[in-house]
Short mmCIF file of C-alpha atoms and ligand atoms in Angstrom, two decimals:
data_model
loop_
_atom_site.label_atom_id
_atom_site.label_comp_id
_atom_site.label_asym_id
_atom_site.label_seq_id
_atom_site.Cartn_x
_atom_site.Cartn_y
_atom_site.Cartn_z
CA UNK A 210 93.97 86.83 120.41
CA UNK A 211 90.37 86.47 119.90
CA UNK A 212 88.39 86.63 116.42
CA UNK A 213 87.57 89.00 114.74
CA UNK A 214 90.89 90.21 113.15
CA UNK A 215 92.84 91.21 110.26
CA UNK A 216 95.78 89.38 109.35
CA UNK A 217 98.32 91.51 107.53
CA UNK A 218 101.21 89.85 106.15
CA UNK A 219 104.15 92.27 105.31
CA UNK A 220 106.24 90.05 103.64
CA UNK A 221 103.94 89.62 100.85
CA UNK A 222 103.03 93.23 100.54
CA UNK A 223 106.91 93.98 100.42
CA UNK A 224 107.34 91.40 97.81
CA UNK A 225 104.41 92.44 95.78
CA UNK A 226 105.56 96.13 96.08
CA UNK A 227 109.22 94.92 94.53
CA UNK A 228 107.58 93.01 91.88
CA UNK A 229 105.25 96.12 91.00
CA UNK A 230 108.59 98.35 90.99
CA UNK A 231 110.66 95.91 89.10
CA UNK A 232 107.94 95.70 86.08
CA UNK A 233 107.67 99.81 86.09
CA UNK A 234 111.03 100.31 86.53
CA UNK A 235 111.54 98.39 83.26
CA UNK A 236 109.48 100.95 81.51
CA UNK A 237 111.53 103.82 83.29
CA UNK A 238 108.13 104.55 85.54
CA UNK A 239 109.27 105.51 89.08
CA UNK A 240 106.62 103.88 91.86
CA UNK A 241 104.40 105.66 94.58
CA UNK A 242 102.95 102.89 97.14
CA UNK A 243 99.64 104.29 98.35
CA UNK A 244 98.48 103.43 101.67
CA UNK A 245 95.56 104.95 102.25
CA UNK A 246 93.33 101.45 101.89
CA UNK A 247 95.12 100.80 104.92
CA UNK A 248 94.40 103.99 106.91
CA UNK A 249 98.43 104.65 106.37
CA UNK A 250 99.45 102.02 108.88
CA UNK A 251 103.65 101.98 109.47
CA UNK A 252 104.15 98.50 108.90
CA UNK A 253 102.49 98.67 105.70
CA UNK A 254 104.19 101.76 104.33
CA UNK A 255 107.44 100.05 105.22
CA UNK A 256 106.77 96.95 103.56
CA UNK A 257 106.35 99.22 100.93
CA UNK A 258 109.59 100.94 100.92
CA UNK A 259 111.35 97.54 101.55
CA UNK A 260 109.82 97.01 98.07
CA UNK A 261 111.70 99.76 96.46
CA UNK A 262 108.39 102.42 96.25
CA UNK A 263 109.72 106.07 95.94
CA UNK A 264 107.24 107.70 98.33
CA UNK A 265 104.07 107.48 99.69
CA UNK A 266 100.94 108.43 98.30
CA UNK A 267 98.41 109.17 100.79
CA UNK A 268 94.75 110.94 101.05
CA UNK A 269 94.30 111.78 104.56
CA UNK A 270 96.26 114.21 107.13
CA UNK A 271 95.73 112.04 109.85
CA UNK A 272 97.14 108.91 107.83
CA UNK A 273 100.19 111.08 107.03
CA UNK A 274 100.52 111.74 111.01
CA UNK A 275 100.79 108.41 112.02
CA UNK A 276 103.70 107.91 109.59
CA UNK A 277 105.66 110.62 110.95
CA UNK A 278 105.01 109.98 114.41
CA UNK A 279 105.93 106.42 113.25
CA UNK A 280 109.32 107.89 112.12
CA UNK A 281 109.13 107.34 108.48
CA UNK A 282 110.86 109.97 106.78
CA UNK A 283 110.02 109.94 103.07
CA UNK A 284 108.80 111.79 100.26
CA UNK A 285 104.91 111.93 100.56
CA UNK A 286 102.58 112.70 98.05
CA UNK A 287 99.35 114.51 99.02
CA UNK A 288 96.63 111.97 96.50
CA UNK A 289 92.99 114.20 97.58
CA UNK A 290 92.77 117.89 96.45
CA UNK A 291 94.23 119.75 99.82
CA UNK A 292 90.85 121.78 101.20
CA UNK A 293 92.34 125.02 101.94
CA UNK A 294 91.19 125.16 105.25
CA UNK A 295 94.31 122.81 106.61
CA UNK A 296 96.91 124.19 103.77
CA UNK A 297 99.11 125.00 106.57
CA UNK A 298 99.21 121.36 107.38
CA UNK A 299 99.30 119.79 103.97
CA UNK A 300 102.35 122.02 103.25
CA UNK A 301 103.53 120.91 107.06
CA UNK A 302 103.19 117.27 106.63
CA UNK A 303 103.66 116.93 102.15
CA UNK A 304 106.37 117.49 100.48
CA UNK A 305 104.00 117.67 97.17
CA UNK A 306 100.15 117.80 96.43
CA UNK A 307 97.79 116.86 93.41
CA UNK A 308 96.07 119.91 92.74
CA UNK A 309 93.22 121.39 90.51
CA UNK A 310 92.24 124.63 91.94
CA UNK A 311 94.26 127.78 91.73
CA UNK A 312 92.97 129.14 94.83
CA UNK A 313 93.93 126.39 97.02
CA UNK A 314 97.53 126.33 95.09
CA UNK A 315 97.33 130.24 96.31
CA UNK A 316 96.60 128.69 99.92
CA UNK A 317 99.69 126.28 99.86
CA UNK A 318 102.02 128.81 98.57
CA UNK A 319 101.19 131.73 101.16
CA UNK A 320 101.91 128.57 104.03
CA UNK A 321 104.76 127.56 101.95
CA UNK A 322 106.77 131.05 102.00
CA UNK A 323 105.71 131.71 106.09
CA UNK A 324 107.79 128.49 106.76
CA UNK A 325 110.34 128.98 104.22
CA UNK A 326 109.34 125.71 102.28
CA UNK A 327 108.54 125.48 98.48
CA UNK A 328 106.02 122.96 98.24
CA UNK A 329 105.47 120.48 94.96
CA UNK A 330 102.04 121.22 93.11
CA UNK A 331 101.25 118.20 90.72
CA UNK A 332 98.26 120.19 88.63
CA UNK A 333 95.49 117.44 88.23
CA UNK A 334 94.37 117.02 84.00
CA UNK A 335 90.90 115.17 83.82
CA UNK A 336 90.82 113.08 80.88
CA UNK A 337 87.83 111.50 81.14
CA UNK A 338 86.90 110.15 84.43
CA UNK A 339 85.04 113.06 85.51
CA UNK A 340 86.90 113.21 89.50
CA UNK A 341 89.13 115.37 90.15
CA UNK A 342 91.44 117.75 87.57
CA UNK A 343 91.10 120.97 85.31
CA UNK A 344 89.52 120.58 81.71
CA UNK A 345 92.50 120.29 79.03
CA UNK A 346 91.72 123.60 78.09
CA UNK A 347 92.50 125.10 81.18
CA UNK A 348 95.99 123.79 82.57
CA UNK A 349 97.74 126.10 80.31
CA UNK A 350 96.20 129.38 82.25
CA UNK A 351 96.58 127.80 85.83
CA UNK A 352 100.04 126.63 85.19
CA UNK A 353 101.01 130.00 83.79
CA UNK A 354 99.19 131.43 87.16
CA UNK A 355 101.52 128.78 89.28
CA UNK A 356 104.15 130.19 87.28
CA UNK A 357 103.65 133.45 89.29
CA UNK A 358 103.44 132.35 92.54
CA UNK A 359 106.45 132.09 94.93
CA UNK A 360 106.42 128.76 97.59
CA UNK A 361 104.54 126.32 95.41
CA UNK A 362 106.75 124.89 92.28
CA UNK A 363 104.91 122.82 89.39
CA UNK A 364 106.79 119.36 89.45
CA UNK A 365 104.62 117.80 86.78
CA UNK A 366 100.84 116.99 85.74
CA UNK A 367 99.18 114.01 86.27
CA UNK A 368 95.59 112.07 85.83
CA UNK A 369 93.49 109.87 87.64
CA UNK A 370 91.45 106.82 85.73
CA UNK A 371 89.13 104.15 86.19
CA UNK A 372 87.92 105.46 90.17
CA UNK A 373 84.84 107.21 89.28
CA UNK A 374 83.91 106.71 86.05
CA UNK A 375 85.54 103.66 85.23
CA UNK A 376 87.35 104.75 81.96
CA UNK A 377 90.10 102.48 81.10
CA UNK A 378 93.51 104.39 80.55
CA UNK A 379 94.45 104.41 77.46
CA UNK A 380 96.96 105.89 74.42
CA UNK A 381 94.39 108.27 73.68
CA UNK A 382 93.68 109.67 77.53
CA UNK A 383 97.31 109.41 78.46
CA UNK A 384 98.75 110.33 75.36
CA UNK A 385 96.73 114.00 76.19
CA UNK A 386 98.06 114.14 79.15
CA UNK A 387 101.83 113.60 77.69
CA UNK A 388 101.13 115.93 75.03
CA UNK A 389 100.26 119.00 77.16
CA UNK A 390 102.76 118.19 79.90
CA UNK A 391 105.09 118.55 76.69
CA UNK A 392 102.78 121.86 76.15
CA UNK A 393 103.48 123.28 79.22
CA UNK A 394 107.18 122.69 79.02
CA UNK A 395 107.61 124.46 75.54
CA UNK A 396 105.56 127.32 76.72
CA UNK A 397 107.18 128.20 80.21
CA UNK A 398 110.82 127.04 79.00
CA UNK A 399 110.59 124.15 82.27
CA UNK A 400 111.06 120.38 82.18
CA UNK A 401 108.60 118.51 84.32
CA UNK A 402 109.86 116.30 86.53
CA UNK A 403 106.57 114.09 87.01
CA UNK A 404 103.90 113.19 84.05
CA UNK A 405 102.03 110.59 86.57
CA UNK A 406 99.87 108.82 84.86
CA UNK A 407 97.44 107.04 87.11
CA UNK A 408 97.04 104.33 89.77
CA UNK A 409 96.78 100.18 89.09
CA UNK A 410 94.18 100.77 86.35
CA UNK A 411 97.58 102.29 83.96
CA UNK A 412 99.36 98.67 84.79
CA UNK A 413 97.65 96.57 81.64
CA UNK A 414 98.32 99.33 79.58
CA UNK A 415 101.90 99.54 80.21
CA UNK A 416 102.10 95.76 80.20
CA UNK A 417 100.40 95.78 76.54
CA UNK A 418 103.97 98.43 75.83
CA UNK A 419 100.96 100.79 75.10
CA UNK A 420 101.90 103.28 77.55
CA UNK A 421 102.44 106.71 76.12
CA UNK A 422 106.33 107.47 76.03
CA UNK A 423 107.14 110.28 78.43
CA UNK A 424 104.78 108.73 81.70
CA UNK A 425 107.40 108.37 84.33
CA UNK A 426 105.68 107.93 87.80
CA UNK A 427 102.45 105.88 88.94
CA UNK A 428 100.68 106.13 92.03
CA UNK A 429 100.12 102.24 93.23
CA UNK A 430 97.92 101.01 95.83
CA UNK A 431 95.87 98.28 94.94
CA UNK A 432 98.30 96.10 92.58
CA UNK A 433 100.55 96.24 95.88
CA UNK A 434 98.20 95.24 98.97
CA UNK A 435 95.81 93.04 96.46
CA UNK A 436 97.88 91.59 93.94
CA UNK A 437 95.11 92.62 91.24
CA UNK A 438 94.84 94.82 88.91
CA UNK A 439 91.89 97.36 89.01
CA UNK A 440 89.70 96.94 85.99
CA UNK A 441 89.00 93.46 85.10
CA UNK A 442 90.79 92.05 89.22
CA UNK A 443 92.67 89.73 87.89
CA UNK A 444 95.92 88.37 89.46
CA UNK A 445 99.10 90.52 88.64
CA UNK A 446 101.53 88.15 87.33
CA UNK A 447 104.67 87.86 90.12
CA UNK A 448 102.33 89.27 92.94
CA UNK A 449 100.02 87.58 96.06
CA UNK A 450 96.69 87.67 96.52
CA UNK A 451 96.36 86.90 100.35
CA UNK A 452 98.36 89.79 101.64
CA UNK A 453 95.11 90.78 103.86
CA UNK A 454 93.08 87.71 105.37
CA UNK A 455 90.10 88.89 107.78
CA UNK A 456 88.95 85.75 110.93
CA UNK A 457 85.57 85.78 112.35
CA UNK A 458 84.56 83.38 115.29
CA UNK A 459 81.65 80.89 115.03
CA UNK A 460 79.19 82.19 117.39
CA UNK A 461 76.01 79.72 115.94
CA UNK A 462 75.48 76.79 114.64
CA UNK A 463 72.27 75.64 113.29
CA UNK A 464 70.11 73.43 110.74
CA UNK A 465 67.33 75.65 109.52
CA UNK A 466 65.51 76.31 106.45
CA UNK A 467 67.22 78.64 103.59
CA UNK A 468 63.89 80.82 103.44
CA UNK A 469 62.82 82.86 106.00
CA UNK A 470 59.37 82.32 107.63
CA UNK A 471 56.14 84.74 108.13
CA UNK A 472 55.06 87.90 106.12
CA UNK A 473 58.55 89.81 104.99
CA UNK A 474 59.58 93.42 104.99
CA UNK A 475 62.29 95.49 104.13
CA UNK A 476 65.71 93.73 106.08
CA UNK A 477 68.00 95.65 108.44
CA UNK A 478 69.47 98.14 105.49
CA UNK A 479 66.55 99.12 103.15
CA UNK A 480 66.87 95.86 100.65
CA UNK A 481 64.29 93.48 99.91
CA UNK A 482 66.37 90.05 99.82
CA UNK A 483 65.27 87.19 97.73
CA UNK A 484 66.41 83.87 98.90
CA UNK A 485 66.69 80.69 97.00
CA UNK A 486 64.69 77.32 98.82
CA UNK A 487 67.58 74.91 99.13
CA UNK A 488 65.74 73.33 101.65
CA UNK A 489 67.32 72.87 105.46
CA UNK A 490 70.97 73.82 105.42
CA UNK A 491 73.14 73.73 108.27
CA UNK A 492 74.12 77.83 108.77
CA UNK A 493 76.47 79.15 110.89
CA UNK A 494 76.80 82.78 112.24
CA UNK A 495 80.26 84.90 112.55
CA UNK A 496 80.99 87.51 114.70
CA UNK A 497 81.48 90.58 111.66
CA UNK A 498 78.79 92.28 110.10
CA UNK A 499 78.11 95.25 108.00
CA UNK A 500 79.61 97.24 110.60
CA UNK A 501 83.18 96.01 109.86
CA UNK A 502 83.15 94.92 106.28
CA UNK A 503 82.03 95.13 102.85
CA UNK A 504 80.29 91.76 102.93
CA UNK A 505 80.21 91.44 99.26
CA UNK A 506 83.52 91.64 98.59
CA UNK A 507 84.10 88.83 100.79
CA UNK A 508 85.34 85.25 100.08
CA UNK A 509 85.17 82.63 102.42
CA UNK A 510 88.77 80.74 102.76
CA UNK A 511 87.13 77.48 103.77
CA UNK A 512 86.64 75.31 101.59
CA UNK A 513 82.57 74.69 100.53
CA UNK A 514 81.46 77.01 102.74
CA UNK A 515 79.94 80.21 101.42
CA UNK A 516 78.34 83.50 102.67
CA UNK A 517 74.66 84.28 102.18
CA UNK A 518 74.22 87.43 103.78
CA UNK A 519 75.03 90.07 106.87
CA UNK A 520 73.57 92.58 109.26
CA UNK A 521 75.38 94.99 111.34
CA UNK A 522 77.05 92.47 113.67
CA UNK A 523 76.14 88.92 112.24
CA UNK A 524 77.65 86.85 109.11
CA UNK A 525 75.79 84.03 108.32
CA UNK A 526 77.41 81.48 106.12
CA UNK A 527 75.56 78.00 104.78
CA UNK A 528 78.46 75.57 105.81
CA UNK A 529 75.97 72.57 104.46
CA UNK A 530 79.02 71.51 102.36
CA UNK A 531 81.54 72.51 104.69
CA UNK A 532 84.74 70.18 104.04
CA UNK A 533 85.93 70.59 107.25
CA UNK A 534 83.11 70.46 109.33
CA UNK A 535 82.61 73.77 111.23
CA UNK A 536 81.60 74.06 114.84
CA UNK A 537 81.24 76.38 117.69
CA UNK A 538 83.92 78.62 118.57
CA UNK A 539 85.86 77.93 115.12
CA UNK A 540 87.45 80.49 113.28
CA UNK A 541 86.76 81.04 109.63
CA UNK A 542 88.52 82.53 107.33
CA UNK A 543 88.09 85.33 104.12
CA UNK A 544 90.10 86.76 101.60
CA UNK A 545 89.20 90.24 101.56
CA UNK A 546 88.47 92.74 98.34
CA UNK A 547 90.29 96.66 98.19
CA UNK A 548 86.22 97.36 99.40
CA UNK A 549 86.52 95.37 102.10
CA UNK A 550 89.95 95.66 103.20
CA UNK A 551 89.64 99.39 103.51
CA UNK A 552 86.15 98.81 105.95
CA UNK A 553 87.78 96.07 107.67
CA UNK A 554 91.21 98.67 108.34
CA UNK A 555 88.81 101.03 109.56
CA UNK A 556 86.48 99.41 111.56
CA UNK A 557 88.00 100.32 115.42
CA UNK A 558 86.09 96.77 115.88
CA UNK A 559 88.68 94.21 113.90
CA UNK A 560 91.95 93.86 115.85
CA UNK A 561 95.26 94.24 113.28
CA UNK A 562 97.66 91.60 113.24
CA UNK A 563 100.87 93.01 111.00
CA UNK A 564 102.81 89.56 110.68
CA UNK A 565 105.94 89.59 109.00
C1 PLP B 75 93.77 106.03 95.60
C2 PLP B 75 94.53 106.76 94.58
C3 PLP B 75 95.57 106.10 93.91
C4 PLP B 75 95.89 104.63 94.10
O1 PLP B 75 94.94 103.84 93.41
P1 PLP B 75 95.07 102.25 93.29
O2 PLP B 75 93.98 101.87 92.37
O3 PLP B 75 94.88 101.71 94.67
O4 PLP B 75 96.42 101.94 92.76
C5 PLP B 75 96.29 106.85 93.00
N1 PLP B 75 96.02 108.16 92.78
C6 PLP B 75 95.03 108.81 93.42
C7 PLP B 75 94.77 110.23 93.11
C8 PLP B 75 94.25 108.13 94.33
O5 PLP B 75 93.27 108.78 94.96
#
């Protein structure tokens, strides 16, 4: 198979996913794989379950599709607020939601009780990361409202930290979040079944046995497919790192200077580029661009070679230092970011290679 593609290895996502499950399970935290960086591809949600996840977690109907049509019969976890406009389909394809607005919980419910279903409504609590979820002050009303609705059933509440605005979880922001799931329960006479409290970025916390008592599910993506966790990306102790690795095909190979020549605008995206003189350097162009992957968030696999910059269609690496020396028609090789991985799953341009 020609360059470029994505190499996806299974058996390290499976073992990173049992590692992940092993180390939450130990705190009584039940495990969600998410595979939405990986536009919900079957092989990868398997791997998943292989690990021991619960469910999926996933943020798009279509990904959710091709797991059914895949045959994967699981619980699934709607992660983005359902828009109203395809309720009938979230309550088709979900068995529960994460939900912040009363109206769409309406939407679900009225779908719900036409196809005799009662659908799971995990109500949303922002605690600081200004996304998605109802002001503290509020979940008491809109669970009371849930209370009253028949076809929708409040299974638990739940946050989301460190995606927008980068607030680290914490026994303050969690410990809210336990304390009015607790609120809830004492006021409506229910026990929750789910206090889910977050994606990878919850990991060091629980690891520092800081993890508010009563948090009993996580949603993990990242920690699973990278092997990082999300706030400082370091390695996860017992997982992989090189579960994704993306190939691009030498298509030049030239010695030319390292500053461009003649009067310089603006470059192919809006950016004024500044570019240090180290003199000629022997560059070399790949056949992935800006079209396919998040350049930045790129690392070049062989060794003394690095990247210095992209267009739509065109890599250019300085392979000056190159241990192995590179030449025409060579593959080369990256380890690729959550950023990138997600372009490079999307991109209908990079072929996907599951390997197990
Ligand atoms: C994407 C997402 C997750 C998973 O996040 P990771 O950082 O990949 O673990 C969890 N919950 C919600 C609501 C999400 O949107």
């Amino acid at each position: 198979m020609g360059a470029p593609y994505l190499e996806i290895r299974l058996d390290i996502i499976a073992s990173n996913a049992q590692a992940i499950v092993d180390f939450c399970g130990s705190f009584g935290v039940e495990v969600w794989g998410v595979t939405k960086g990986c536009c919900g591809m079957p092989e990868v949600a398997r791997a998943m379950l292989s690990g021991g996840v619960f469910g999926i977690g996933e943020s798009r109907l279509a990904n959710i599709s091709r797991l059914r049509e895949a045959g994967i019969d699981v619980p699934f976890l709607m992660l983005r607020l359902p828009h109203i406009s395809e309720a009938r389909s979230i309550v088709e394809a979900f068995d529960m939601s994460l939900n912040s607005e009363i109206d769409t919980i309406r939407a679900l419910a009225a779908e719900a009780r036409a196809m005799r279903k009662r659908h799971g409504v995990i109500l949303m609590v922002d605690t600081g990361d200004l996304r998605e979820g109802l002001w503290p002050d509020r979940v008491s009303e809109t669970a009371r409202k849930i209370a009253d609705l028949d076809g929708v059933e409040l299974v638990g509440l739940g946050t989301n930290l460190s995606c927008y605005g980068g607030v680290i979880p914490s026994e303050a922001n969690l410990g809210l979040l336990v304390q009015l799931a607790r609120q809830i329960e004492q006021e409506f006479g229910v026990k929750l079944k789910y206090i889910s409290g977050g994606n990878t970025s919850t990991l060091p916390l629980m690891a520092s046995g800081k993890l508010p008592a009563g948090v009993n599910m996580l949603r993990i993506g990242e920690a699973i497919l990278q092997g990082t966790e999300s706030i400082h990306r370091t390695p996860w102790p017992g997982t992989r790192q090189d579960a994704f690795v993306l190939h691009a095909e030498v298509i030049e190979i030239a010695d030319k200077p390292s500053v461009p020549i003649g009067e310089r605008g603006q470059d192919g995206f809006g950016g004024c580029p500044v570019f240090e003189d180290r003199g000629l350097i022997r560059r070399a162009i790949v056949n992935i661009g800006r079209q396919d992957v998040l350049v930045e968030n790129l690392t070049c696999l062989d060794k003394g070679v690095t990247i210095l910059g992209a267009s739509s269609d065109h890599m250019i690496l300085d392979a000056t230092h190159a241990l192995q020396p590179l030449n025409i028609g060579d593959t080369v090789s990256f380890n690729l970011g959550y950023g990138a991985m997600l372009q490079a799953m999307t991109s209908p341009y990079i072929e996907k290679k599951p390997a197990p």
